[in-house]
Every structure is written in C-alpha cells, then in structure tokens.
Amino acid sequence: MPFPDESVGVTVVSYRPEWPAAFETLAAQIRASLGGYAAAVDHVGSTSVPGLAAKDCIDVQVRVPSIDEDRLVELFDGIGFRGRPEPWNRAEVAGGREYRKLVFAPPVGARTANVHVREHGGGNARFALLFRDYLRSDGDSRRAWGAFKQRLAVSVPNLLDYGQIKSHATEILMAAAERWAADAGWRAS
C-alpha cells in the first residue's frame, strides 16, 4: 500500500520532457548519501523512455554490491526516504528466479518516486535495464505499451489492481525484449 500521503489512484500521462532532470536531481541526492556504496544509479521504468506515456513517478534503480538492509535503511533515512514494507517491495522474480531488493519512497511532500535498490549484476537489475533499453529502441512496442497503460489506468484506476494486471502484461513485453536483446547483442551496462 502507498503511504498515507500518497495517492492510490492511477493516472497515466503523456511523456514529460522534465522527467530526466527530475531523475538527475534524485540521483545526485542518492549518490551524495550512498557515496561509493552505489555501483550505479539508473533512470529506469517508463519515465526513462522518451515518448512513453507513464505515471508521473520517477523510478530510480540503485545497484549496490549487496543488499545490506541495515546500512541501506540508515543511509536512506539520513535523507528522509522511507522503506516500503510490503513483501513485493522486498523481493521480485526475474527470469524465473527470486532476487532480494528494497524500495524506498521520498520524504513526505517530495516529488513522487520509487527508489529500487538491487544487487549489481543481479537478474532483476538487468530486467529493469532491458525494459528501458528495449522500449527506447522499438517505437512500435513503445507506442503499444503506452497505449495499453493509458487504457488500463482508465478502466482500473486503483494502483494495486493496476499493478497486478500490468505485471502479467509485462511478462509478455519482456519476452519480446529478450528476443530483441539476443538479436541485437544487447548487454546490461
């Protein structure tokens, strides 16, 4: 569930050119807090794909050497970020394997974002980068994915329900992304 200060409704909007700058602001704040512990800070999710409709929520991926929960909670607490407690924000499946992760929300009143902390080199970190890079490269898939999300948000405006339905469609999208990755020789960077 979102925190009490967050909306449970879903609105998907046309791509906004200010999203990359919003990511850069968040990334700088996170890099300053985590220092050398962050191997990489990536703009992921739909707001990282120019031209893609999305919820106005910046997704950040922080790749770390290992998920040291106590250390990460302390570092994110230091900049006011709150750990999301739900089980689905603590583990995820990618490529048929379960991976640990942590997700943090910004302080009350800050710009809407989700900060996904994943192990550097993990399959779930690769999944997020592949999603982004595939949709950046394939205009037809990008337009179709955006249209699907816009229709879904209108018919299923509750965030939790929207996410459940979208997760199944994402599996289909990612099968196409894996074919593209193999054909293009794509590798996570």
PDB file of C-alpha atoms in Angstrom:
ATOM      1  CA  MET A   1       0.000   0.000   0.000  1.00  0.00           C
ATOM      2  CA  PRO A   2       1.200   3.511  -0.617  1.00  0.00           C
ATOM      3  CA  PHE A   3       2.000   5.663   2.400  1.00  0.00           C
ATOM      4  CA  PRO A   4      -0.919   7.790   3.670  1.00  0.00           C
ATOM      5  CA  ASP A   5       0.460  10.887   1.913  1.00  0.00           C
ATOM      6  CA  GLU A   6       0.490   9.070  -1.464  1.00  0.00           C
ATOM      7  CA  SER A   7      -2.335   8.535  -3.937  1.00  0.00           C
ATOM      8  CA  VAL A   8      -3.832   5.095  -4.542  1.00  0.00           C
ATOM      9  CA  GLY A   9      -5.257   6.268  -7.871  1.00  0.00           C
ATOM     10  CA  VAL A  10      -3.544   5.791 -11.219  1.00  0.00           C
ATOM     11  CA  THR A  11      -3.171   8.443 -13.878  1.00  0.00           C
ATOM     12  CA  VAL A  12      -1.015   7.785 -16.920  1.00  0.00           C
ATOM     13  CA  VAL A  13       0.126  10.948 -18.688  1.00  0.00           C
ATOM     14  CA  SER A  14       1.951  11.678 -21.936  1.00  0.00           C
ATOM     15  CA  TYR A  15       5.737  11.742 -21.751  1.00  0.00           C
ATOM     16  CA  ARG A  16       7.072  14.827 -19.970  1.00  0.00           C
ATOM     17  CA  PRO A  17      10.450  16.228 -21.002  1.00  0.00           C
ATOM     18  CA  GLU A  18      11.215  17.265 -17.412  1.00  0.00           C
ATOM     19  CA  TRP A  19      11.454  13.644 -16.210  1.00  0.00           C
ATOM     20  CA  PRO A  20      15.185  13.207 -16.987  1.00  0.00           C
ATOM     21  CA  ALA A  21      16.025  16.345 -14.967  1.00  0.00           C
ATOM     22  CA  ALA A  22      13.849  15.132 -12.080  1.00  0.00           C
ATOM     23  CA  PHE A  23      15.766  11.850 -12.164  1.00  0.00           C
ATOM     24  CA  GLU A  24      19.116  13.688 -12.149  1.00  0.00           C
ATOM     25  CA  THR A  25      18.073  15.661  -9.065  1.00  0.00           C
ATOM     26  CA  LEU A  26      17.114  12.460  -7.233  1.00  0.00           C
ATOM     27  CA  ALA A  27      20.221  10.629  -8.433  1.00  0.00           C
ATOM     28  CA  ALA A  28      22.518  13.389  -7.154  1.00  0.00           C
ATOM     29  CA  GLN A  29      20.840  13.283  -3.750  1.00  0.00           C
ATOM     30  CA  ILE A  30      21.137   9.479  -3.619  1.00  0.00           C
ATOM     31  CA  ARG A  31      24.775   9.448  -4.775  1.00  0.00           C
ATOM     32  CA  ALA A  32      25.654  12.018  -2.107  1.00  0.00           C
ATOM     33  CA  SER A  33      24.017   9.882   0.573  1.00  0.00           C
ATOM     34  CA  LEU A  34      25.314   6.479  -0.527  1.00  0.00           C
ATOM     35  CA  GLY A  35      28.760   7.600  -1.631  1.00  0.00           C
ATOM     36  CA  GLY A  36      30.795   4.727  -3.029  1.00  0.00           C
ATOM     37  CA  TYR A  37      28.297   2.107  -1.882  1.00  0.00           C
ATOM     38  CA  ALA A  38      26.226   2.692  -5.030  1.00  0.00           C
ATOM     39  CA  ALA A  39      27.822   0.945  -8.012  1.00  0.00           C
ATOM     40  CA  ALA A  40      25.347   2.731 -10.310  1.00  0.00           C
ATOM     41  CA  VAL A  41      22.246   4.899 -10.168  1.00  0.00           C
ATOM     42  CA  ASP A  42      19.990   4.358 -13.188  1.00  0.00           C
ATOM     43  CA  HIS A  43      16.852   6.041 -14.506  1.00  0.00           C
ATOM     44  CA  VAL A  44      14.535   3.083 -15.174  1.00  0.00           C
ATOM     45  CA  GLY A  45      10.847   2.467 -15.664  1.00  0.00           C
ATOM     46  CA  SER A  46       8.537   4.228 -18.066  1.00  0.00           C
ATOM     47  CA  THR A  47       9.667   7.785 -17.256  1.00  0.00           C
ATOM     48  CA  SER A  48      13.140   6.828 -18.532  1.00  0.00           C
ATOM     49  CA  VAL A  49      11.814   6.152 -22.048  1.00  0.00           C
ATOM     50  CA  PRO A  50      11.407   9.279 -24.205  1.00  0.00           C
ATOM     51  CA  GLY A  51       7.957   9.354 -25.799  1.00  0.00           C
ATOM     52  CA  LEU A  52       6.409   6.764 -23.465  1.00  0.00           C
ATOM     53  CA  ALA A  53       3.254   7.573 -21.504  1.00  0.00           C
ATOM     54  CA  ALA A  54       3.720   6.901 -17.784  1.00  0.00           C
ATOM     55  CA  LYS A  55       2.591   7.613 -14.269  1.00  0.00           C
ATOM     56  CA  ASP A  56       4.315  10.800 -13.097  1.00  0.00           C
ATOM     57  CA  CYS A  57       6.530   8.830 -10.724  1.00  0.00           C
ATOM     58  CA  ILE A  58      10.278   8.628 -11.299  1.00  0.00           C
ATOM     59  CA  ASP A  59      11.740   5.133 -10.956  1.00  0.00           C
ATOM     60  CA  VAL A  60      15.351   5.028  -9.853  1.00  0.00           C
ATOM     61  CA  GLN A  61      17.445   1.886  -9.698  1.00  0.00           C
ATOM     62  CA  VAL A  62      20.392   1.870  -7.317  1.00  0.00           C
ATOM     63  CA  ARG A  63      22.784  -1.011  -7.903  1.00  0.00           C
ATOM     64  CA  VAL A  64      24.793  -1.999  -4.847  1.00  0.00           C
ATOM     65  CA  PRO A  65      27.356  -4.767  -4.203  1.00  0.00           C
ATOM     66  CA  SER A  66      24.982  -6.483  -1.767  1.00  0.00           C
ATOM     67  CA  ILE A  67      21.661  -5.781  -0.075  1.00  0.00           C
ATOM     68  CA  ASP A  68      22.823  -4.758   3.388  1.00  0.00           C
ATOM     69  CA  GLU A  69      19.409  -3.760   4.699  1.00  0.00           C
ATOM     70  CA  ASP A  70      20.525  -2.126   7.936  1.00  0.00           C
ATOM     71  CA  ARG A  71      23.121   0.018   6.169  1.00  0.00           C
ATOM     72  CA  LEU A  72      20.777   0.994   3.338  1.00  0.00           C
ATOM     73  CA  VAL A  73      17.922   1.910   5.674  1.00  0.00           C
ATOM     74  CA  GLU A  74      20.285   4.086   7.703  1.00  0.00           C
ATOM     75  CA  LEU A  75      21.659   5.820   4.592  1.00  0.00           C
ATOM     76  CA  PHE A  76      18.214   6.469   3.096  1.00  0.00           C
ATOM     77  CA  ASP A  77      16.777   7.528   6.461  1.00  0.00           C
ATOM     78  CA  GLY A  78      19.518  10.162   6.517  1.00  0.00           C
ATOM     79  CA  ILE A  79      17.907  11.888   3.527  1.00  0.00           C
ATOM     80  CA  GLY A  80      14.340  11.292   4.701  1.00  0.00           C
ATOM     81  CA  PHE A  81      13.495   8.366   2.420  1.00  0.00           C
ATOM     82  CA  ARG A  82      11.133   5.731   3.777  1.00  0.00           C
ATOM     83  CA  GLY A  83      11.476   1.988   3.222  1.00  0.00           C
ATOM     84  CA  ARG A  84       8.420   0.404   1.650  1.00  0.00           C
ATOM     85  CA  PRO A  85       7.455  -2.535   3.899  1.00  0.00           C
ATOM     86  CA  GLU A  86       5.308  -4.674   1.576  1.00  0.00           C
ATOM     87  CA  PRO A  87       6.663  -8.142   0.654  1.00  0.00           C
ATOM     88  CA  TRP A  88       6.609  -7.310  -3.081  1.00  0.00           C
ATOM     89  CA  ASN A  89       8.939  -4.400  -2.357  1.00  0.00           C
ATOM     90  CA  ARG A  90      11.474  -6.714  -0.721  1.00  0.00           C
ATOM     91  CA  ALA A  91      11.809  -9.449  -3.355  1.00  0.00           C
ATOM     92  CA  GLU A  92      10.953  -9.907  -7.016  1.00  0.00           C
ATOM     93  CA  VAL A  93      11.152 -12.581  -9.673  1.00  0.00           C
ATOM     94  CA  ALA A  94      13.105 -12.038 -12.882  1.00  0.00           C
ATOM     95  CA  GLY A  95      13.858 -14.796 -15.355  1.00  0.00           C
ATOM     96  CA  GLY A  96      12.176 -17.339 -13.081  1.00  0.00           C
ATOM     97  CA  ARG A  97      14.493 -16.586 -10.136  1.00  0.00           C
ATOM     98  CA  GLU A  98      13.739 -14.618  -6.974  1.00  0.00           C
ATOM     99  CA  TYR A  99      16.010 -11.710  -6.043  1.00  0.00           C
ATOM    100  CA  ARG A 100      16.137  -9.528  -2.941  1.00  0.00           C
ATOM    101  CA  LYS A 101      15.538  -5.823  -3.265  1.00  0.00           C
ATOM    102  CA  LEU A 102      14.480  -2.837  -1.222  1.00  0.00           C
ATOM    103  CA  VAL A 103      12.262   0.027  -2.340  1.00  0.00           C
ATOM    104  CA  PHE A 104      12.302   3.488  -0.801  1.00  0.00           C
ATOM    105  CA  ALA A 105       9.834   6.356  -1.126  1.00  0.00           C
ATOM    106  CA  PRO A 106      10.855  10.007  -0.854  1.00  0.00           C
ATOM    107  CA  PRO A 107      10.073  12.182   2.153  1.00  0.00           C
ATOM    108  CA  VAL A 108       6.550  13.484   2.659  1.00  0.00           C
ATOM    109  CA  GLY A 109       5.887  16.324   0.241  1.00  0.00           C
ATOM    110  CA  ALA A 110       8.767  15.476  -2.105  1.00  0.00           C
ATOM    111  CA  ARG A 111       8.471  14.594  -5.782  1.00  0.00           C
ATOM    112  CA  THR A 112       6.836  11.199  -6.389  1.00  0.00           C
ATOM    113  CA  ALA A 113       9.427   8.470  -6.908  1.00  0.00           C
ATOM    114  CA  ASN A 114      10.304   4.887  -6.178  1.00  0.00           C
ATOM    115  CA  VAL A 115      13.929   4.028  -5.495  1.00  0.00           C
ATOM    116  CA  HIS A 116      14.572   0.348  -6.222  1.00  0.00           C
ATOM    117  CA  VAL A 117      17.771  -0.973  -4.640  1.00  0.00           C
ATOM    118  CA  ARG A 118      19.049  -4.112  -6.345  1.00  0.00           C
ATOM    119  CA  GLU A 119      22.245  -6.095  -6.299  1.00  0.00           C
ATOM    120  CA  HIS A 120      24.668  -5.039  -9.023  1.00  0.00           C
ATOM    121  CA  GLY A 121      24.762  -7.798 -11.634  1.00  0.00           C
ATOM    122  CA  GLY A 122      21.510  -9.363 -10.427  1.00  0.00           C
ATOM    123  CA  GLY A 123      18.897 -10.574 -12.876  1.00  0.00           C
ATOM    124  CA  ASN A 124      16.338  -8.097 -11.575  1.00  0.00           C
ATOM    125  CA  ALA A 125      18.740  -5.172 -12.193  1.00  0.00           C
ATOM    126  CA  ARG A 126      19.266  -6.490 -15.735  1.00  0.00           C
ATOM    127  CA  PHE A 127      15.474  -6.767 -16.187  1.00  0.00           C
ATOM    128  CA  ALA A 128      14.975  -3.057 -15.390  1.00  0.00           C
ATOM    129  CA  LEU A 129      17.717  -2.005 -17.816  1.00  0.00           C
ATOM    130  CA  LEU A 130      16.421  -4.292 -20.566  1.00  0.00           C
ATOM    131  CA  PHE A 131      12.868  -2.959 -20.165  1.00  0.00           C
ATOM    132  CA  ARG A 132      14.159   0.583 -20.584  1.00  0.00           C
ATOM    133  CA  ASP A 133      16.552  -0.070 -23.453  1.00  0.00           C
ATOM    134  CA  TYR A 134      14.098  -2.216 -25.416  1.00  0.00           C
ATOM    135  CA  LEU A 135      11.326   0.387 -25.260  1.00  0.00           C
ATOM    136  CA  ARG A 136      13.801   3.134 -26.151  1.00  0.00           C
ATOM    137  CA  SER A 137      14.805   1.197 -29.265  1.00  0.00           C
ATOM    138  CA  ASP A 138      11.455  -0.108 -30.535  1.00  0.00           C
ATOM    139  CA  GLY A 139       8.949   2.615 -31.419  1.00  0.00           C
ATOM    140  CA  ASP A 140       6.057   0.256 -32.166  1.00  0.00           C
ATOM    141  CA  SER A 141       6.422  -1.529 -28.832  1.00  0.00           C
ATOM    142  CA  ARG A 142       6.821   1.788 -27.010  1.00  0.00           C
ATOM    143  CA  ARG A 143       3.616   3.186 -28.521  1.00  0.00           C
ATOM    144  CA  ALA A 144       1.684  -0.035 -27.881  1.00  0.00           C
ATOM    145  CA  TRP A 145       2.898  -0.241 -24.264  1.00  0.00           C
ATOM    146  CA  GLY A 146       1.975   3.376 -23.605  1.00  0.00           C
ATOM    147  CA  ALA A 147      -1.494   2.945 -25.127  1.00  0.00           C
ATOM    148  CA  PHE A 148      -2.049  -0.227 -23.084  1.00  0.00           C
ATOM    149  CA  LYS A 149      -1.130   1.561 -19.847  1.00  0.00           C
ATOM    150  CA  GLN A 150      -3.374   4.519 -20.644  1.00  0.00           C
ATOM    151  CA  ARG A 151      -6.362   2.226 -21.336  1.00  0.00           C
ATOM    152  CA  LEU A 152      -5.632   0.166 -18.230  1.00  0.00           C
ATOM    153  CA  ALA A 153      -5.439   3.255 -15.988  1.00  0.00           C
ATOM    154  CA  VAL A 154      -8.851   4.404 -17.226  1.00  0.00           C
ATOM    155  CA  SER A 155     -10.504   1.021 -16.671  1.00  0.00           C
ATOM    156  CA  VAL A 156      -8.590   0.046 -13.489  1.00  0.00           C
ATOM    157  CA  PRO A 157      -7.769   3.266 -11.614  1.00  0.00           C
ATOM    158  CA  ASN A 158      -6.723   1.578  -8.327  1.00  0.00           C
ATOM    159  CA  LEU A 159      -2.925   1.378  -8.047  1.00  0.00           C
ATOM    160  CA  LEU A 160      -2.754  -2.127  -6.582  1.00  0.00           C
ATOM    161  CA  ASP A 161      -5.163  -3.611  -9.116  1.00  0.00           C
ATOM    162  CA  TYR A 162      -3.439  -1.741 -11.949  1.00  0.00           C
ATOM    163  CA  GLY A 163      -0.075  -3.149 -10.866  1.00  0.00           C
ATOM    164  CA  GLN A 164      -1.355  -6.713 -10.669  1.00  0.00           C
ATOM    165  CA  ILE A 165      -2.750  -6.611 -14.194  1.00  0.00           C
ATOM    166  CA  LYS A 166       0.254  -4.765 -15.615  1.00  0.00           C
ATOM    167  CA  SER A 167       2.679  -7.315 -14.156  1.00  0.00           C
ATOM    168  CA  HIS A 168       1.206 -10.085 -16.318  1.00  0.00           C
ATOM    169  CA  ALA A 169       1.372  -7.940 -19.453  1.00  0.00           C
ATOM    170  CA  THR A 170       4.968  -7.024 -18.583  1.00  0.00           C
ATOM    171  CA  GLU A 171       5.920 -10.707 -18.853  1.00  0.00           C
ATOM    172  CA  ILE A 172       4.738 -10.698 -22.474  1.00  0.00           C
ATOM    173  CA  LEU A 173       6.565  -7.453 -23.218  1.00  0.00           C
ATOM    174  CA  MET A 174       9.762  -8.810 -21.688  1.00  0.00           C
ATOM    175  CA  ALA A 175       9.636 -11.969 -23.811  1.00  0.00           C
ATOM    176  CA  ALA A 176       9.833  -9.679 -26.853  1.00  0.00           C
ATOM    177  CA  ALA A 177      12.591  -7.677 -25.128  1.00  0.00           C
ATOM    178  CA  GLU A 178      14.639 -10.837 -24.589  1.00  0.00           C
ATOM    179  CA  ARG A 179      14.327 -11.715 -28.305  1.00  0.00           C
ATOM    180  CA  TRP A 180      15.433  -8.179 -29.168  1.00  0.00           C
ATOM    181  CA  ALA A 181      18.383  -8.431 -26.749  1.00  0.00           C
ATOM    182  CA  ALA A 182      19.540 -11.695 -28.325  1.00  0.00           C
ATOM    183  CA  ASP A 183      19.201 -10.341 -31.875  1.00  0.00           C
ATOM    184  CA  ALA A 184      20.858  -7.012 -31.057  1.00  0.00           C
ATOM    185  CA  GLY A 185      23.605  -8.453 -28.857  1.00  0.00           C
ATOM    186  CA  TRP A 186      22.394  -6.200 -26.014  1.00  0.00           C
ATOM    187  CA  ARG A 187      24.166  -6.470 -22.671  1.00  0.00           C
ATOM    188  CA  ALA A 188      23.324  -4.712 -19.415  1.00  0.00           C
ATOM    189  CA  SER A 189      25.843  -1.981 -18.717  1.00  0.00           C
TER     190      SER A 189
END
